[in-house]
Short mmCIF file of C-alpha atoms in Angstrom, two decimals:
data_model
loop_
_atom_site.label_atom_id
_atom_site.label_comp_id
_atom_site.label_asym_id
_atom_site.label_seq_id
_atom_site.Cartn_x
_atom_site.Cartn_y
_atom_site.Cartn_z
CA MET A 1 56.43 50.38 -15.46
CA LYS A 2 57.10 47.19 -17.40
CA LEU A 3 56.62 45.10 -14.24
CA LEU A 4 53.34 46.88 -13.52
CA LYS A 5 52.00 46.04 -16.99
CA ILE A 6 52.94 42.39 -16.56
CA ALA A 7 51.16 42.28 -13.18
CA LEU A 8 48.01 43.80 -14.70
CA VAL A 9 48.01 41.18 -17.48
CA ILE A 10 48.33 38.37 -14.93
CA VAL A 11 45.44 39.77 -12.88
CA LEU A 12 43.24 40.08 -16.01
CA LEU A 13 44.04 36.53 -17.14
CA ALA A 14 43.25 35.13 -13.69
CA SER A 15 39.96 37.06 -13.63
CA CYS A 16 38.99 35.72 -17.06
CA LYS A 17 39.86 32.16 -16.04
CA ASP A 18 37.76 32.50 -12.90
CA LYS A 19 34.79 33.76 -14.93
CA VAL A 20 35.12 30.90 -17.43
CA GLU A 21 35.30 28.33 -14.60
CA LYS A 22 32.26 29.85 -12.90
CA LYS A 23 30.35 29.82 -16.19
CA GLU A 24 31.31 26.17 -16.81
CA ASN A 25 30.30 25.23 -13.28
CA MET A 26 26.97 27.06 -13.67
CA THR A 27 26.37 25.39 -17.05
CA ALA A 28 27.12 21.96 -15.57
CA ALA A 29 24.88 22.68 -12.58
CA ASP A 30 22.08 23.92 -14.87
CA SER A 31 22.45 20.83 -17.05
CA HIS A 32 22.32 18.52 -14.03
CA SER A 33 19.32 20.44 -12.70
CA LYS A 34 17.53 20.07 -16.03
CA ILE A 35 18.23 16.31 -16.08
CA GLU A 36 16.87 15.96 -12.53
CA GLU A 37 13.84 18.08 -13.45
CA LYS A 38 13.24 15.91 -16.52
CA LYS A 39 13.41 12.79 -14.33
CA GLU A 40 10.87 14.29 -11.96
CA GLN A 41 8.55 15.05 -14.86
CA ASN A 42 8.63 11.39 -15.91
CA SER A 43 6.11 8.97 -14.42
CA PRO A 44 7.83 5.81 -13.15
CA PHE A 45 5.88 2.56 -12.96
CA TYR A 46 6.41 -1.01 -11.81
CA VAL A 47 5.84 -4.00 -14.06
CA GLY A 48 4.81 -7.38 -12.64
CA THR A 49 5.66 -10.45 -14.73
CA TYR A 50 5.63 -14.21 -15.07
CA THR A 51 9.11 -15.58 -14.46
CA ASN A 52 8.93 -18.85 -16.43
CA GLY A 53 10.95 -17.23 -19.24
CA GLU A 54 13.41 -14.34 -19.40
CA SER A 55 11.90 -12.28 -16.59
CA GLU A 56 13.37 -12.31 -13.09
CA GLY A 57 10.66 -10.47 -11.17
CA ILE A 58 9.51 -6.86 -10.80
CA TYR A 59 10.90 -4.15 -13.08
CA GLU A 60 10.75 -0.37 -13.12
CA TYR A 61 9.99 1.54 -16.30
CA SER A 62 9.31 5.20 -17.00
CA LEU A 63 6.75 7.19 -19.00
CA ALA A 64 8.00 10.55 -20.30
CA GLU A 65 5.85 13.64 -20.75
CA ASP A 66 5.63 12.95 -24.49
CA GLY A 67 4.46 9.37 -23.95
CA LYS A 68 7.79 7.71 -24.70
CA LEU A 69 8.72 4.65 -22.67
CA SER A 70 12.07 3.68 -21.15
CA LYS A 71 13.24 0.71 -19.12
CA GLU A 72 15.02 1.50 -15.88
CA LYS A 73 15.99 -1.79 -14.20
CA LEU A 74 15.08 -4.91 -12.28
CA VAL A 75 14.04 -3.77 -8.79
CA ALA A 76 13.11 -7.08 -7.15
CA LYS A 77 13.85 -10.72 -7.90
CA THR A 78 10.74 -12.70 -7.03
CA GLU A 79 8.81 -15.58 -8.56
CA ASN A 80 5.72 -14.92 -10.71
CA PRO A 81 4.73 -11.50 -9.30
CA SER A 82 1.62 -11.45 -11.50
CA TYR A 83 -0.23 -8.69 -9.62
CA LEU A 84 1.08 -5.68 -7.69
CA ASN A 85 -0.49 -3.20 -5.32
CA PHE A 86 0.49 -0.63 -2.69
CA SER A 87 -0.15 -0.37 1.01
CA ALA A 88 -2.52 2.49 1.83
CA ASP A 89 0.37 4.81 2.79
CA LYS A 90 2.35 3.75 -0.33
CA LYS A 91 5.41 2.90 1.77
CA TYR A 92 5.23 -0.75 0.78
CA LEU A 93 4.56 -2.75 -2.36
CA ILE A 94 2.66 -6.03 -2.13
CA ALA A 95 2.95 -8.73 -4.79
CA ALA A 96 0.85 -11.81 -5.44
CA ASN A 97 3.25 -14.65 -6.26
CA GLU A 98 1.14 -16.81 -8.57
CA LEU A 99 2.41 -20.24 -7.53
CA THR A 100 0.86 -23.63 -6.76
CA GLU A 101 1.61 -22.90 -3.12
CA GLY A 102 0.47 -19.28 -3.32
CA LYS A 103 2.47 -16.54 -1.64
CA VAL A 104 2.16 -12.82 -0.94
CA SER A 105 5.38 -10.79 -0.76
CA SER A 106 6.02 -7.42 0.88
CA PHE A 107 8.67 -4.91 -0.22
CA LYS A 108 9.79 -1.58 1.19
CA ILE A 109 9.74 1.12 -1.49
CA LEU A 110 13.09 2.88 -1.69
CA LYS A 111 14.10 5.65 -4.09
CA ASP A 112 15.81 3.39 -6.63
CA THR A 113 14.75 -0.13 -5.73
CA LEU A 114 12.49 -2.43 -3.71
CA GLU A 115 13.76 -4.00 -0.49
CA PHE A 116 12.30 -7.44 0.22
CA ILE A 117 10.76 -7.69 3.70
CA ASN A 118 9.01 -11.07 3.91
CA LYS A 119 6.68 -13.55 2.23
CA GLN A 120 3.68 -15.44 3.58
CA SER A 121 1.10 -17.96 2.38
CA SER A 122 -1.83 -16.55 0.39
CA GLY A 123 -4.07 -19.30 1.74
CA GLY A 124 -4.54 -21.04 -1.59
CA MET A 125 -3.27 -21.86 -5.08
CA HIS A 126 -2.21 -19.37 -7.77
CA PRO A 127 -3.13 -15.98 -6.24
CA CYS A 128 -3.71 -13.51 -9.09
CA PHE A 129 -4.89 -10.38 -7.26
CA VAL A 130 -3.99 -8.57 -4.05
CA VAL A 131 -5.31 -5.46 -2.30
CA SER A 132 -4.68 -3.67 1.01
CA ASN A 133 -6.98 -1.41 3.02
CA ASP A 134 -6.17 1.59 5.24
CA GLU A 135 -5.96 -0.62 8.35
CA GLY A 136 -3.25 -2.72 6.73
CA PHE A 137 -5.40 -5.77 5.99
CA VAL A 138 -4.27 -7.60 2.86
CA LEU A 139 -6.62 -9.72 0.74
CA ALA A 140 -5.43 -12.18 -1.91
CA ALA A 141 -7.66 -13.86 -4.51
CA ASN A 142 -6.54 -17.48 -5.02
CA TYR A 143 -7.68 -18.50 -8.50
CA SER A 144 -7.13 -22.26 -8.58
CA SER A 145 -8.46 -22.97 -5.08
CA GLY A 146 -11.33 -20.46 -5.28
CA SER A 147 -10.59 -18.75 -2.00
CA VAL A 148 -9.65 -15.37 -0.54
CA GLY A 149 -6.84 -15.20 2.00
CA LEU A 150 -6.52 -12.53 4.71
CA LEU A 151 -3.21 -11.22 6.10
CA LYS A 152 -2.11 -7.95 7.65
CA LEU A 153 0.83 -5.60 7.29
CA LYS A 154 2.64 -4.80 10.52
CA GLU A 155 4.06 -1.34 11.22
CA ASP A 156 7.43 -2.37 9.79
CA GLY A 157 5.81 -3.52 6.53
CA SER A 158 6.16 -7.23 7.21
CA LEU A 159 3.19 -9.52 6.62
CA THR A 160 1.59 -11.54 9.40
CA GLU A 161 0.94 -15.20 8.90
CA LEU A 162 -2.39 -16.07 7.29
CA LEU A 163 -5.26 -14.83 9.48
CA ASP A 164 -8.28 -16.26 7.68
CA VAL A 165 -9.47 -17.91 4.46
CA HIS A 166 -12.87 -17.40 2.86
CA GLN A 167 -13.53 -20.51 0.75
CA HIS A 168 -16.00 -20.19 -2.12
CA LYS A 169 -18.22 -23.07 -3.25
CA GLY A 170 -20.15 -23.73 -6.45
CA LYS A 171 -19.67 -23.86 -10.21
CA GLY A 172 -20.97 -22.34 -13.43
CA ALA A 173 -22.14 -23.37 -16.90
CA ASN A 174 -18.87 -22.94 -18.81
CA LYS A 175 -16.28 -25.75 -18.94
CA ARG A 176 -13.85 -23.40 -17.16
CA GLN A 177 -16.37 -23.01 -14.33
CA ASP A 178 -15.95 -26.52 -12.92
CA GLY A 179 -15.41 -25.05 -9.46
CA PRO A 180 -14.74 -21.76 -7.68
CA HIS A 181 -12.03 -19.49 -9.13
CA ALA A 182 -11.62 -16.26 -7.15
CA HIS A 183 -10.14 -13.74 -9.59
CA SER A 184 -10.15 -10.36 -7.83
CA VAL A 185 -11.04 -8.59 -4.57
CA TRP A 186 -12.36 -5.03 -4.31
CA LEU A 187 -12.77 -2.66 -1.36
CA GLN A 188 -15.80 -0.43 -1.18
CA PRO A 189 -15.50 3.11 0.27
CA THR A 190 -15.84 1.93 3.88
CA GLN A 191 -12.56 0.00 3.37
CA ASN A 192 -14.04 -2.93 5.28
CA ASP A 193 -16.81 -3.89 2.84
CA VAL A 194 -15.44 -6.37 0.33
CA ILE A 195 -16.52 -7.73 -3.05
CA GLU A 196 -14.90 -11.01 -4.06
CA VAL A 197 -15.25 -11.70 -7.80
CA ASP A 198 -15.40 -15.41 -8.65
CA LEU A 199 -15.08 -16.50 -12.28
CA GLY A 200 -15.87 -20.13 -11.47
CA THR A 201 -19.09 -19.75 -9.47
CA ASN A 202 -20.14 -16.87 -11.76
CA GLU A 203 -20.91 -14.66 -8.78
CA LEU A 204 -19.90 -11.64 -6.76
CA TRP A 205 -19.41 -12.56 -3.10
CA PHE A 206 -20.09 -9.83 -0.53
CA SER A 207 -18.25 -9.87 2.79
CA LYS A 208 -16.98 -7.64 5.58
CA LEU A 209 -13.66 -7.47 7.41
CA ASN A 210 -13.92 -7.78 11.16
CA SER A 211 -10.92 -5.92 12.58
CA GLU A 212 -11.52 -7.31 16.07
CA THR A 213 -11.54 -10.98 15.13
CA ASN A 214 -9.33 -10.64 12.00
CA LYS A 215 -11.91 -12.60 10.00
CA ILE A 216 -13.72 -12.30 6.67
CA GLU A 217 -17.45 -12.41 7.45
CA PRO A 218 -20.04 -13.08 4.71
CA LYS A 219 -22.86 -10.54 4.52
CA SER A 220 -26.56 -11.43 4.67
CA ASN A 221 -26.87 -10.68 0.93
CA GLU A 222 -23.91 -12.96 0.38
CA LYS A 223 -23.88 -13.34 -3.42
CA LEU A 224 -25.01 -11.81 -6.71
CA ALA A 225 -25.19 -13.99 -9.81
CA ILE A 226 -23.97 -12.60 -13.14
CA ALA A 227 -25.32 -13.75 -16.55
CA LYS A 228 -24.91 -17.50 -17.13
CA GLY A 229 -21.42 -18.36 -18.31
CA ALA A 230 -20.12 -14.77 -18.04
CA GLY A 231 -17.11 -15.62 -15.88
CA PRO A 232 -16.71 -12.36 -13.91
CA ARG A 233 -13.05 -11.33 -13.63
CA HIS A 234 -12.42 -7.65 -12.74
CA MET A 235 -14.52 -4.62 -11.75
CA ALA A 236 -14.51 -0.84 -12.05
CA PHE A 237 -16.52 1.64 -9.97
CA HIS A 238 -18.06 4.89 -11.19
CA PRO A 239 -16.78 7.88 -9.16
CA SER A 240 -20.37 8.88 -8.37
CA GLY A 241 -20.83 5.65 -6.42
CA LYS A 242 -24.03 4.91 -8.36
CA TRP A 243 -22.73 2.22 -10.71
CA ALA A 244 -20.21 -0.58 -10.99
CA TYR A 245 -19.00 -2.48 -14.04
CA VAL A 246 -18.06 -6.18 -14.12
CA PHE A 247 -16.00 -7.64 -16.96
CA GLY A 248 -17.06 -11.16 -17.95
CA GLU A 249 -13.91 -12.93 -19.14
CA LEU A 250 -15.77 -15.85 -20.75
CA ASN A 251 -18.66 -14.12 -22.56
CA ASN A 252 -16.81 -10.86 -23.32
CA THR A 253 -19.39 -8.53 -21.83
CA ILE A 254 -19.52 -5.68 -19.37
CA THR A 255 -22.32 -6.00 -16.83
CA VAL A 256 -23.62 -2.66 -15.56
CA LEU A 257 -24.65 -2.75 -11.90
CA ALA A 258 -26.76 -0.09 -10.22
CA ILE A 259 -25.93 0.62 -6.56
CA ASN A 260 -28.72 1.95 -4.32
CA GLU A 261 -28.34 4.10 -1.20
CA ALA A 262 -28.23 1.00 0.98
CA GLY A 263 -25.21 -0.21 -0.97
CA GLU A 264 -27.10 -3.04 -2.67
CA PHE A 265 -26.20 -4.08 -6.23
CA LYS A 266 -28.63 -4.80 -9.07
CA VAL A 267 -27.92 -5.90 -12.65
CA GLU A 268 -28.97 -3.14 -15.06
CA SER A 269 -27.69 -4.18 -18.47
CA THR A 270 -24.90 -5.94 -20.39
CA ILE A 271 -22.92 -4.91 -23.46
CA SER A 272 -20.38 -6.75 -25.62
CA THR A 273 -16.75 -5.68 -25.73
CA LEU A 274 -16.29 -7.05 -29.28
CA PRO A 275 -17.26 -5.79 -32.76
CA GLU A 276 -20.33 -7.56 -34.17
CA ASP A 277 -18.37 -9.11 -37.04
CA PHE A 278 -15.66 -10.65 -34.82
CA LYS A 279 -16.32 -14.39 -34.41
CA GLU A 280 -12.94 -15.75 -33.28
CA GLU A 281 -11.93 -16.82 -29.79
CA ASN A 282 -11.52 -14.05 -27.21
CA THR A 283 -11.25 -13.70 -23.45
CA GLY A 284 -11.77 -10.46 -21.53
CA ALA A 285 -9.10 -9.25 -19.14
CA ASP A 286 -8.83 -5.83 -17.50
CA ILE A 287 -11.17 -2.86 -17.00
CA HIS A 288 -10.70 0.77 -15.87
CA ILE A 289 -12.76 3.96 -15.77
CA SER A 290 -11.53 7.55 -16.09
CA SER A 291 -11.68 9.61 -12.88
CA ASP A 292 -14.29 11.94 -14.40
CA GLY A 293 -16.55 8.92 -15.00
CA LYS A 294 -16.98 9.72 -18.70
CA PHE A 295 -15.11 6.83 -20.31
CA LEU A 296 -14.67 3.12 -19.58
CA TYR A 297 -11.91 0.95 -21.09
CA ALA A 298 -11.54 -2.85 -21.27
CA SER A 299 -8.99 -5.19 -22.86
CA ASN A 300 -9.76 -8.04 -25.27
CA ARG A 301 -7.37 -10.97 -25.64
CA GLY A 302 -7.98 -12.52 -29.06
CA HIS A 303 -9.33 -9.42 -30.77
CA ASN A 304 -6.29 -7.84 -29.07
CA SER A 305 -7.82 -4.44 -28.52
CA ILE A 306 -8.88 -1.87 -26.00
CA VAL A 307 -12.60 -1.26 -26.29
CA ILE A 308 -13.61 2.32 -25.50
CA PHE A 309 -17.02 3.08 -24.01
CA LYS A 310 -18.74 6.37 -23.38
CA VAL A 311 -20.55 6.35 -20.03
CA LYS A 312 -24.07 7.74 -20.44
CA ASP A 313 -25.86 9.88 -17.86
CA ASP A 314 -27.79 6.83 -16.63
CA GLY A 315 -24.59 4.80 -16.16
CA ASN A 316 -25.10 2.62 -19.22
CA LEU A 317 -22.44 2.24 -21.88
CA GLU A 318 -22.02 3.07 -25.56
CA VAL A 319 -19.16 1.68 -27.67
CA ILE A 320 -17.22 4.49 -29.37
CA GLY A 321 -14.21 2.57 -30.63
CA HIS A 322 -11.72 -0.30 -30.57
CA GLU A 323 -7.98 0.40 -30.55
CA SER A 324 -5.49 -2.32 -31.54
CA VAL A 325 -2.96 -3.03 -28.78
CA ARG A 326 -0.23 -3.80 -31.35
CA GLY A 327 0.51 -7.10 -29.68
CA GLU A 328 -1.18 -10.18 -28.22
CA GLY A 329 -2.67 -10.92 -24.83
CA PRO A 330 -3.38 -7.51 -23.24
CA ARG A 331 -3.78 -8.97 -19.75
CA ASN A 332 -3.45 -5.67 -17.92
CA PHE A 333 -3.41 -1.96 -18.67
CA SER A 334 -3.29 1.25 -16.68
CA LEU A 335 -4.06 4.95 -16.98
CA SER A 336 -1.15 7.27 -16.16
CA PRO A 337 -1.52 9.43 -13.02
CA ASP A 338 -2.63 12.46 -15.09
CA GLU A 339 -4.75 10.14 -17.30
CA LYS A 340 -3.20 11.61 -20.46
CA TYR A 341 -1.81 8.20 -21.39
CA LEU A 342 -2.96 4.58 -21.31
CA LEU A 343 -0.33 1.82 -21.10
CA VAL A 344 -1.00 -1.78 -22.15
CA ALA A 345 0.95 -4.89 -21.08
CA ASN A 346 0.86 -7.51 -23.85
CA GLN A 347 1.72 -10.82 -22.18
CA TYR A 348 2.23 -12.99 -25.27
CA THR A 349 4.26 -10.59 -27.42
CA ASN A 350 6.46 -9.27 -24.60
CA ASN A 351 5.80 -5.57 -25.13
CA ILE A 352 4.26 -2.55 -23.45
CA ILE A 353 2.40 -0.02 -25.60
CA SER A 354 1.85 3.66 -24.83
CA PHE A 355 -1.27 5.45 -26.10
CA LYS A 356 -2.09 9.14 -25.86
CA ARG A 357 -5.60 9.54 -24.44
CA ASP A 358 -7.88 12.35 -25.58
CA ILE A 359 -9.56 13.43 -22.34
CA ASN A 360 -12.42 15.03 -24.29
CA ASN A 361 -13.52 12.16 -26.53
CA GLY A 362 -11.79 9.22 -24.80
CA LEU A 363 -10.07 7.96 -27.96
CA LEU A 364 -6.52 6.58 -28.04
CA THR A 365 -3.55 7.34 -30.33
CA TYR A 366 -0.43 5.18 -30.52
CA VAL A 367 2.77 6.80 -29.21
CA ASP A 368 5.45 4.25 -28.33
CA GLU A 369 6.39 0.62 -27.70
CA ILE A 370 9.02 -1.06 -25.53
CA LYS A 371 10.10 -4.65 -24.94
CA ALA A 372 9.18 -6.32 -21.65
CA ALA A 373 9.40 -10.01 -20.69
CA THR A 374 5.89 -11.45 -20.09
CA PRO A 375 4.43 -8.24 -18.62
CA VAL A 376 1.13 -8.83 -16.81
CA CYS A 377 0.70 -5.89 -14.41
CA ILE A 378 1.40 -2.15 -14.62
CA LEU A 379 1.42 -0.09 -11.42
CA PHE A 380 2.34 3.61 -11.45
CA LYS A 381 4.37 4.82 -8.48
#
């Protein structure tokens, strides 16, 4: 009998131990699952930088559901990746290496890093913008040489050698407009119709990609002049397709363009991005519109703010506020994928700021700040 009791105790103890181990394993598994789920809920983003200081290239950061920011790691060592963009299928990341001998770099996007594929000439000096269409054509805006270079992504993500260069000519009224300075390139819905924005000539240049000849061909209505001395830099397009907005870096205005059914552009109006009482030096930088077309945002370097516009029914703009960027030199900013947050890269104070965006009234509320070495481009994955 005594031996039977001892056996029963041993069995009970073993059973209890097994249950405890199972519970611990389940708790650990649940905890790991929750961590993974939390990671998935975060929105990762790449940060392009200038590498003449502490930065080494392209970094990955993360935006949490509550708007908090965290730094993940360096994902690619590369020189002056001042502007980043994706291939159409988002398998590859393309970087403009803003150098005297301009380069464009291609990287394969892996789960935890970027794998360098190759680098080719941008066709000019100091490329500051790059874009790719759904056929794999890559366009780079070369600021100092005032040209747009054409390359193409192969199936393996590598870049071809330079296929063509569209050289701009002319100058503007401002001292910084002593010659052509291509600042950005934009694809219209056809993916082959191109708008090249030139700060130096003070014009938009209209061209078309010829996929048979691999050339950039100017259109018959080749150029559209913006207000004297405006210095067009970046653009944003209304989701309706009826209007476009051009940010003048030098005169700190947004030019509203009406687009007719034939795809022709006409200047409608202009509006300042600065408060009336601000008289200090300022240069405009970046511009974005919400996907519902209700609000337009632009960054001021000098006033160091994000100006918030309400988009009226006729496409014109109304200023509804200015939000301090809590730093200096907001060269670039980006809306999060769900557009609940707006992130600003302050080049001169080495920080990224997170704002909560009210989707109903468009206004911004400060949430968080994180250090970043000379951040100049934010690209959500």
